[in-house]
Amino acid sequence: MAYRPGSASEMVTTLTTRIPRTWVIPTPEPAERDTGADAATLRLLTILLACELFLQRLVVPAGGTGVPMIMPITLVGTIMLVRRGQLRTNLVRSRAYLIAMAACVLVAFVSFARGEQNASLNSLLLLVVSYAPFALGLGRAQARVLLPRMLDRFVTMALILAALAVAQFGLQLVGVHYVDLLGKIVPSSFLAQNFNTSYPVQYGSGLYKSNAFVGLEPSYASQFLAAGLIVSVLRRTRVWRITLFLAAILSTVSGTGILLIAFASVLLAVHKGVRFTLTALAVLVVLVGALSLTPAAKIFASRATETKSSGSSGNLRFVTPYVRTYDNLSANPERALFGNGPGWSDRDSQAFTARTGLPLNYALLPKLLLEYGLIGGIGFLVFMAAVFIRGSPSFVLTGTMLFFYVVLSSSLLNPVVGYLVLLLLSWFCEDQHPLAAGRPAQRQLRLPAQRDLADLAGYR
């Protein structure tokens, strides 16, 4: 790593990726806010973010399972921002997007030519369309001003989600029977299917995990709440907010949110050093000790070791998809290179569920390799590196969102998580292409100064 002279707040890696050394995402100075503020842009981004959090269960009835309502809403919002001139092409990401999509289309063509029965053209088109907004971004000055405000608004919305989660679980504890309120109000054709939205704490229990009424699953609610907690820490939160977030995450009885917090804590420890690490460990010991005194201790203890048990949700999320991916690709070198075709993993998970009665969801990496092979997979991962890392405003935010997106969620074609990354990170990453940064792409030639007629006359 090399440090740029005269700039103590940034470090520059060999990949020319500027990562702020401070772990806090600061609020811009008043003068900077005045130059980059745009109330209309902030308002539209806030609407998109609210739809992302609170409409995640709604779909537009189309095809077999419907199209998540978040997708057309975000695409329309993207078009509006482009027409206003607020979003513009990010030169680095647009090139990476074109390379990734070209690689995926190439291997998909090979799959179609082989006559793969489970390959889907619609899945390929959905991939190309849904990731197109990631090739765009806000201007540098505007991004610096709007990002802290967007993060603050995300924290506020996540706190509302946390209050709903605690209320949903608390009502059950006082004797109110669990009811899926959104399922009662919205017709089933407009609700996302094939998700474990209503899930008991234990088999046969009348107590259900909280999904805050609007979450696709308790695990999704847990991850969004954990993301809210992490972002609030990056914005220097208050203690009562942390307490509410932790109570809400516990009410989901899902380990994925805890995993996300643990991963972000490691990133914070790298940034803040030994003192923060020791403090965090002390707080963790107190929380674990308090939890061990409650009836929930036995439940979380069983969840911690369930990856070893075939058929458990942890095993189906973190073990089985990777084992099946390895078995499938290692049996055929051609599949390893070109994959089985777009949409193949969805057909495989449906067949697995029909055969065993257990839900199987492929996370981004196994789904990507199964459908597009190493050729398409490597091209897409290069694009993801440009989306998450290049020009990122926060090392901790980038790492958290990357872990959230790649490891915890089955999110290759699921905009519920993907567009959260778009609205909290990707559009605010600085475009570091030389043309975008105001540096000439190549050395400019000096032109001789032109002389006027008087000079010419005098010269004669």
mmCIF file with all atom_site columns, N, CA, C and O in Angstrom, residues 120-153:
data_model
loop_
_atom_site.group_PDB
_atom_site.id
_atom_site.type_symbol
_atom_site.label_atom_id
_atom_site.label_alt_id
_atom_site.label_comp_id
_atom_site.label_asym_id
_atom_site.label_entity_id
_atom_site.label_seq_id
_atom_site.pdbx_PDB_ins_code
_atom_site.Cartn_x
_atom_site.Cartn_y
_atom_site.Cartn_z
_atom_site.occupancy
_atom_site.B_iso_or_equiv
_atom_site.pdbx_formal_charge
_atom_site.auth_seq_id
_atom_site.auth_comp_id
_atom_site.auth_asym_id
_atom_site.auth_atom_id
_atom_site.pdbx_PDB_model_num
ATOM 1   N N  . SER A 1 120 ? -33.180 -21.724 -19.120 1.00 0.00 ? 120 SER A N  1
ATOM 2   C CA . SER A 1 120 ? -34.291 -20.790 -19.285 1.00 0.00 ? 120 SER A CA 1
ATOM 3   C C  . SER A 1 120 ? -33.801 -19.469 -19.873 1.00 0.00 ? 120 SER A C  1
ATOM 4   O O  . SER A 1 120 ? -32.918 -18.822 -19.305 1.00 0.00 ? 120 SER A O  1
ATOM 5   N N  . LEU A 1 121 ? -34.389 -19.079 -20.997 1.00 0.00 ? 121 LEU A N  1
ATOM 6   C CA . LEU A 1 121 ? -34.073 -17.788 -21.596 1.00 0.00 ? 121 LEU A CA 1
ATOM 7   C C  . LEU A 1 121 ? -34.550 -16.641 -20.712 1.00 0.00 ? 121 LEU A C  1
ATOM 8   O O  . LEU A 1 121 ? -33.885 -15.608 -20.596 1.00 0.00 ? 121 LEU A O  1
ATOM 9   N N  . ASN A 1 122 ? -35.699 -16.816 -20.058 1.00 0.00 ? 122 ASN A N  1
ATOM 10  C CA . ASN A 1 122 ? -36.214 -15.769 -19.165 1.00 0.00 ? 122 ASN A CA 1
ATOM 11  C C  . ASN A 1 122 ? -35.256 -15.482 -18.019 1.00 0.00 ? 122 ASN A C  1
ATOM 12  O O  . ASN A 1 122 ? -35.092 -14.332 -17.603 1.00 0.00 ? 122 ASN A O  1
ATOM 13  N N  . SER A 1 123 ? -34.616 -16.537 -17.506 1.00 0.00 ? 123 SER A N  1
ATOM 14  C CA . SER A 1 123 ? -33.660 -16.348 -16.417 1.00 0.00 ? 123 SER A CA 1
ATOM 15  C C  . SER A 1 123 ? -32.467 -15.528 -16.890 1.00 0.00 ? 123 SER A C  1
ATOM 16  O O  . SER A 1 123 ? -31.967 -14.660 -16.161 1.00 0.00 ? 123 SER A O  1
ATOM 17  N N  . LEU A 1 124 ? -31.998 -15.780 -18.107 1.00 0.00 ? 124 LEU A N  1
ATOM 18  C CA . LEU A 1 124 ? -30.885 -15.011 -18.660 1.00 0.00 ? 124 LEU A CA 1
ATOM 19  C C  . LEU A 1 124 ? -31.282 -13.549 -18.856 1.00 0.00 ? 124 LEU A C  1
ATOM 20  O O  . LEU A 1 124 ? -30.523 -12.635 -18.504 1.00 0.00 ? 124 LEU A O  1
ATOM 21  N N  . LEU A 1 125 ? -32.465 -13.306 -19.413 1.00 0.00 ? 125 LEU A N  1
ATOM 22  C CA . LEU A 1 125 ? -32.929 -11.929 -19.619 1.00 0.00 ? 125 LEU A CA 1
ATOM 23  C C  . LEU A 1 125 ? -33.085 -11.201 -18.293 1.00 0.00 ? 125 LEU A C  1
ATOM 24  O O  . LEU A 1 125 ? -32.773 -10.009 -18.179 1.00 0.00 ? 125 LEU A O  1
ATOM 25  N N  . LEU A 1 126 ? -33.578 -11.917 -17.275 1.00 0.00 ? 126 LEU A N  1
ATOM 26  C CA . LEU A 1 126 ? -33.741 -11.312 -15.953 1.00 0.00 ? 126 LEU A CA 1
ATOM 27  C C  . LEU A 1 126 ? -32.390 -10.910 -15.370 1.00 0.00 ? 126 LEU A C  1
ATOM 28  O O  . LEU A 1 126 ? -32.262 -9.850  -14.737 1.00 0.00 ? 126 LEU A O  1
ATOM 29  N N  . LEU A 1 127 ? -31.370 -11.727 -15.592 1.00 0.00 ? 127 LEU A N  1
ATOM 30  C CA . LEU A 1 127 ? -30.024 -11.405 -15.117 1.00 0.00 ? 127 LEU A CA 1
ATOM 31  C C  . LEU A 1 127 ? -29.517 -10.120 -15.775 1.00 0.00 ? 127 LEU A C  1
ATOM 32  O O  . LEU A 1 127 ? -28.999 -9.219  -15.096 1.00 0.00 ? 127 LEU A O  1
ATOM 33  N N  . VAL A 1 128 ? -29.673 -10.031 -17.099 1.00 0.00 ? 128 VAL A N  1
ATOM 34  C CA . VAL A 1 128 ? -29.168 -8.871  -17.838 1.00 0.00 ? 128 VAL A CA 1
ATOM 35  C C  . VAL A 1 128 ? -29.891 -7.589  -17.411 1.00 0.00 ? 128 VAL A C  1
ATOM 36  O O  . VAL A 1 128 ? -29.262 -6.548  -17.184 1.00 0.00 ? 128 VAL A O  1
ATOM 37  N N  . VAL A 1 129 ? -31.215 -7.665  -17.263 1.00 0.00 ? 129 VAL A N  1
ATOM 38  C CA . VAL A 1 129 ? -32.005 -6.475  -16.938 1.00 0.00 ? 129 VAL A CA 1
ATOM 39  C C  . VAL A 1 129 ? -31.810 -6.050  -15.485 1.00 0.00 ? 129 VAL A C  1
ATOM 40  O O  . VAL A 1 129 ? -31.621 -4.862  -15.186 1.00 0.00 ? 129 VAL A O  1
ATOM 41  N N  . SER A 1 130 ? -31.850 -7.001  -14.575 1.00 0.00 ? 130 SER A N  1
ATOM 42  C CA . SER A 1 130 ? -31.829 -6.648  -13.150 1.00 0.00 ? 130 SER A CA 1
ATOM 43  C C  . SER A 1 130 ? -30.501 -6.049  -12.706 1.00 0.00 ? 130 SER A C  1
ATOM 44  O O  . SER A 1 130 ? -30.455 -5.270  -11.742 1.00 0.00 ? 130 SER A O  1
ATOM 45  N N  . TYR A 1 131 ? -29.401 -6.363  -13.405 1.00 0.00 ? 131 TYR A N  1
ATOM 46  C CA . TYR A 1 131 ? -28.107 -5.824  -12.996 1.00 0.00 ? 131 TYR A CA 1
ATOM 47  C C  . TYR A 1 131 ? -27.704 -4.585  -13.789 1.00 0.00 ? 131 TYR A C  1
ATOM 48  O O  . TYR A 1 131 ? -26.645 -4.010  -13.521 1.00 0.00 ? 131 TYR A O  1
ATOM 49  N N  . ALA A 1 132 ? -28.524 -4.168  -14.748 1.00 0.00 ? 132 ALA A N  1
ATOM 50  C CA . ALA A 1 132 ? -28.197 -2.971  -15.521 1.00 0.00 ? 132 ALA A CA 1
ATOM 51  C C  . ALA A 1 132 ? -28.046 -1.721  -14.650 1.00 0.00 ? 132 ALA A C  1
ATOM 52  O O  . ALA A 1 132 ? -27.133 -0.914  -14.880 1.00 0.00 ? 132 ALA A O  1
ATOM 53  N N  . PRO A 1 133 ? -28.888 -1.492  -13.619 1.00 0.00 ? 133 PRO A N  1
ATOM 54  C CA . PRO A 1 133 ? -28.707 -0.283  -12.788 1.00 0.00 ? 133 PRO A CA 1
ATOM 55  C C  . PRO A 1 133 ? -27.367 -0.213  -12.077 1.00 0.00 ? 133 PRO A C  1
ATOM 56  O O  . PRO A 1 133 ? -26.925 0.891   -11.697 1.00 0.00 ? 133 PRO A O  1
ATOM 57  N N  . PHE A 1 134 ? -26.686 -1.347  -11.894 1.00 0.00 ? 134 PHE A N  1
ATOM 58  C CA . PHE A 1 134 ? -25.399 -1.325  -11.201 1.00 0.00 ? 134 PHE A CA 1
ATOM 59  C C  . PHE A 1 134 ? -24.302 -0.682  -12.045 1.00 0.00 ? 134 PHE A C  1
ATOM 60  O O  . PHE A 1 134 ? -23.221 -0.379  -11.529 1.00 0.00 ? 134 PHE A O  1
ATOM 61  N N  . ALA A 1 135 ? -24.563 -0.494  -13.331 1.00 0.00 ? 135 ALA A N  1
ATOM 62  C CA . ALA A 1 135 ? -23.581 0.170   -14.188 1.00 0.00 ? 135 ALA A CA 1
ATOM 63  C C  . ALA A 1 135 ? -23.656 1.685   -14.071 1.00 0.00 ? 135 ALA A C  1
ATOM 64  O O  . ALA A 1 135 ? -22.878 2.393   -14.711 1.00 0.00 ? 135 ALA A O  1
ATOM 65  N N  . LEU A 1 136 ? -24.569 2.184   -13.263 1.00 0.00 ? 136 LEU A N  1
ATOM 66  C CA . LEU A 1 136 ? -24.772 3.621   -13.098 1.00 0.00 ? 136 LEU A CA 1
ATOM 67  C C  . LEU A 1 136 ? -24.281 4.084   -11.727 1.00 0.00 ? 136 LEU A C  1
ATOM 68  O O  . LEU A 1 136 ? -23.983 3.265   -10.857 1.00 0.00 ? 136 LEU A O  1
ATOM 69  N N  . GLY A 1 137 ? -24.227 5.397   -11.546 1.00 0.00 ? 137 GLY A N  1
ATOM 70  C CA . GLY A 1 137 ? -23.829 5.929   -10.250 1.00 0.00 ? 137 GLY A CA 1
ATOM 71  C C  . GLY A 1 137 ? -24.086 7.426   -10.172 1.00 0.00 ? 137 GLY A C  1
ATOM 72  O O  . GLY A 1 137 ? -24.278 8.095   -11.191 1.00 0.00 ? 137 GLY A O  1
ATOM 73  N N  . LEU A 1 138 ? -24.100 7.944   -8.960  1.00 0.00 ? 138 LEU A N  1
ATOM 74  C CA . LEU A 1 138 ? -24.243 9.377   -8.736  1.00 0.00 ? 138 LEU A CA 1
ATOM 75  C C  . LEU A 1 138 ? -22.906 10.078  -8.941  1.00 0.00 ? 138 LEU A C  1
ATOM 76  O O  . LEU A 1 138 ? -21.846 9.449   -8.885  1.00 0.00 ? 138 LEU A O  1
ATOM 77  N N  . GLY A 1 139 ? -22.965 11.378  -9.170  1.00 0.00 ? 139 GLY A N  1
ATOM 78  C CA . GLY A 1 139 ? -21.749 12.166  -9.245  1.00 0.00 ? 139 GLY A CA 1
ATOM 79  C C  . GLY A 1 139 ? -21.025 12.194  -7.911  1.00 0.00 ? 139 GLY A C  1
ATOM 80  O O  . GLY A 1 139 ? -21.612 11.977  -6.850  1.00 0.00 ? 139 GLY A O  1
ATOM 81  N N  . ARG A 1 140 ? -19.717 12.480  -7.947  1.00 0.00 ? 140 ARG A N  1
ATOM 82  C CA . ARG A 1 140 ? -18.891 12.391  -6.736  1.00 0.00 ? 140 ARG A CA 1
ATOM 83  C C  . ARG A 1 140 ? -19.381 13.316  -5.629  1.00 0.00 ? 140 ARG A C  1
ATOM 84  O O  . ARG A 1 140 ? -19.576 12.888  -4.484  1.00 0.00 ? 140 ARG A O  1
ATOM 85  N N  . ALA A 1 141 ? -19.600 14.581  -5.939  1.00 0.00 ? 141 ALA A N  1
ATOM 86  C CA . ALA A 1 141 ? -20.009 15.542  -4.914  1.00 0.00 ? 141 ALA A CA 1
ATOM 87  C C  . ALA A 1 141 ? -21.377 15.199  -4.347  1.00 0.00 ? 141 ALA A C  1
ATOM 88  O O  . ALA A 1 141 ? -21.611 15.251  -3.133  1.00 0.00 ? 141 ALA A O  1
ATOM 89  N N  . GLN A 1 142 ? -22.290 14.805  -5.214  1.00 0.00 ? 142 GLN A N  1
ATOM 90  C CA . GLN A 1 142 ? -23.634 14.478  -4.762  1.00 0.00 ? 142 GLN A CA 1
ATOM 91  C C  . GLN A 1 142 ? -23.638 13.208  -3.927  1.00 0.00 ? 142 GLN A C  1
ATOM 92  O O  . GLN A 1 142 ? -24.356 13.107  -2.921  1.00 0.00 ? 142 GLN A O  1
ATOM 93  N N  . ALA A 1 143 ? -22.822 12.230  -4.301  1.00 0.00 ? 143 ALA A N  1
ATOM 94  C CA . ALA A 1 143 ? -22.754 10.985  -3.541  1.00 0.00 ? 143 ALA A CA 1
ATOM 95  C C  . ALA A 1 143 ? -22.240 11.230  -2.128  1.00 0.00 ? 143 ALA A C  1
ATOM 96  O O  . ALA A 1 143 ? -22.748 10.652  -1.159  1.00 0.00 ? 143 ALA A O  1
ATOM 97  N N  . ARG A 1 144 ? -21.235 12.086  -1.986  1.00 0.00 ? 144 ARG A N  1
ATOM 98  C CA . ARG A 1 144 ? -20.676 12.376  -0.659  1.00 0.00 ? 144 ARG A CA 1
ATOM 99  C C  . ARG A 1 144 ? -21.713 13.031  0.244   1.00 0.00 ? 144 ARG A C  1
ATOM 100 O O  . ARG A 1 144 ? -21.702 12.831  1.467   1.00 0.00 ? 144 ARG A O  1
ATOM 101 N N  . VAL A 1 145 ? -22.589 13.821  -0.326  1.00 0.00 ? 145 VAL A N  1
ATOM 102 C CA . VAL A 1 145 ? -23.600 14.514  0.464   1.00 0.00 ? 145 VAL A CA 1
ATOM 103 C C  . VAL A 1 145 ? -24.777 13.606  0.792   1.00 0.00 ? 145 VAL A C  1
ATOM 104 O O  . VAL A 1 145 ? -25.280 13.590  1.924   1.00 0.00 ? 145 VAL A O  1
ATOM 105 N N  . LEU A 1 146 ? -25.219 12.824  -0.180  1.00 0.00 ? 146 LEU A N  1
ATOM 106 C CA . LEU A 1 146 ? -26.451 12.051  -0.005  1.00 0.00 ? 146 LEU A CA 1
ATOM 107 C C  . LEU A 1 146 ? -26.256 10.741  0.743   1.00 0.00 ? 146 LEU A C  1
ATOM 108 O O  . LEU A 1 146 ? -27.186 10.251  1.380   1.00 0.00 ? 146 LEU A O  1
ATOM 109 N N  . LEU A 1 147 ? -25.054 10.142  0.680   1.00 0.00 ? 147 LEU A N  1
ATOM 110 C CA . LEU A 1 147 ? -24.857 8.848   1.339   1.00 0.00 ? 147 LEU A CA 1
ATOM 111 C C  . LEU A 1 147 ? -25.149 8.895   2.839   1.00 0.00 ? 147 LEU A C  1
ATOM 112 O O  . LEU A 1 147 ? -25.903 8.048   3.341   1.00 0.00 ? 147 LEU A O  1
ATOM 113 N N  . PRO A 1 148 ? -24.588 9.841   3.619   1.00 0.00 ? 148 PRO A N  1
ATOM 114 C CA . PRO A 1 148 ? -24.911 9.855   5.053   1.00 0.00 ? 148 PRO A CA 1
ATOM 115 C C  . PRO A 1 148 ? -26.409 10.025  5.319   1.00 0.00 ? 148 PRO A C  1
ATOM 116 O O  . PRO A 1 148 ? -26.952 9.408   6.247   1.00 0.00 ? 148 PRO A O  1
ATOM 117 N N  . ARG A 1 149 ? -27.085 10.820  4.514   1.00 0.00 ? 149 ARG A N  1
ATOM 118 C CA . ARG A 1 149 ? -28.525 11.011  4.709   1.00 0.00 ? 149 ARG A CA 1
ATOM 119 C C  . ARG A 1 149 ? -29.292 9.728   4.385   1.00 0.00 ? 149 ARG A C  1
ATOM 120 O O  . ARG A 1 149 ? -30.253 9.379   5.085   1.00 0.00 ? 149 ARG A O  1
ATOM 121 N N  . MET A 1 150 ? -28.872 9.046   3.334   1.00 0.00 ? 150 MET A N  1
ATOM 122 C CA . MET A 1 150 ? -29.536 7.783   2.999   1.00 0.00 ? 150 MET A CA 1
ATOM 123 C C  . MET A 1 150 ? -29.313 6.737   4.087   1.00 0.00 ? 150 MET A C  1
ATOM 124 O O  . MET A 1 150 ? -30.231 5.985   4.450   1.00 0.00 ? 150 MET A O  1
ATOM 125 N N  . LEU A 1 151 ? -28.107 6.693   4.625   1.00 0.00 ? 151 LEU A N  1
ATOM 126 C CA . LEU A 1 151 ? -27.828 5.734   5.701   1.00 0.00 ? 151 LEU A CA 1
ATOM 127 C C  . LEU A 1 151 ? -28.658 6.052   6.941   1.00 0.00 ? 151 LEU A C  1
ATOM 128 O O  . LEU A 1 151 ? -29.169 5.137   7.605   1.00 0.00 ? 151 LEU A O  1
ATOM 129 N N  . ASP A 1 152 ? -28.801 7.330   7.260   1.00 0.00 ? 152 ASP A N  1
ATOM 130 C CA . ASP A 1 152 ? -29.626 7.718   8.412   1.00 0.00 ? 152 ASP A CA 1
ATOM 131 C C  . ASP A 1 152 ? -31.086 7.306   8.194   1.00 0.00 ? 152 ASP A C  1
ATOM 132 O O  . ASP A 1 152 ? -31.758 6.836   9.124   1.00 0.00 ? 152 ASP A O  1
ATOM 133 N N  . ARG A 1 153 ? -31.575 7.475   6.981   1.00 0.00 ? 153 ARG A N  1
ATOM 134 C CA . ARG A 1 153 ? -32.961 7.105   6.699   1.00 0.00 ? 153 ARG A CA 1
ATOM 135 C C  . ARG A 1 153 ? -33.136 5.591   6.701   1.00 0.00 ? 153 ARG A C  1
ATOM 136 O O  . ARG A 1 153 ? -34.180 5.084   7.108   1.00 0.00 ? 153 ARG A O  1
#
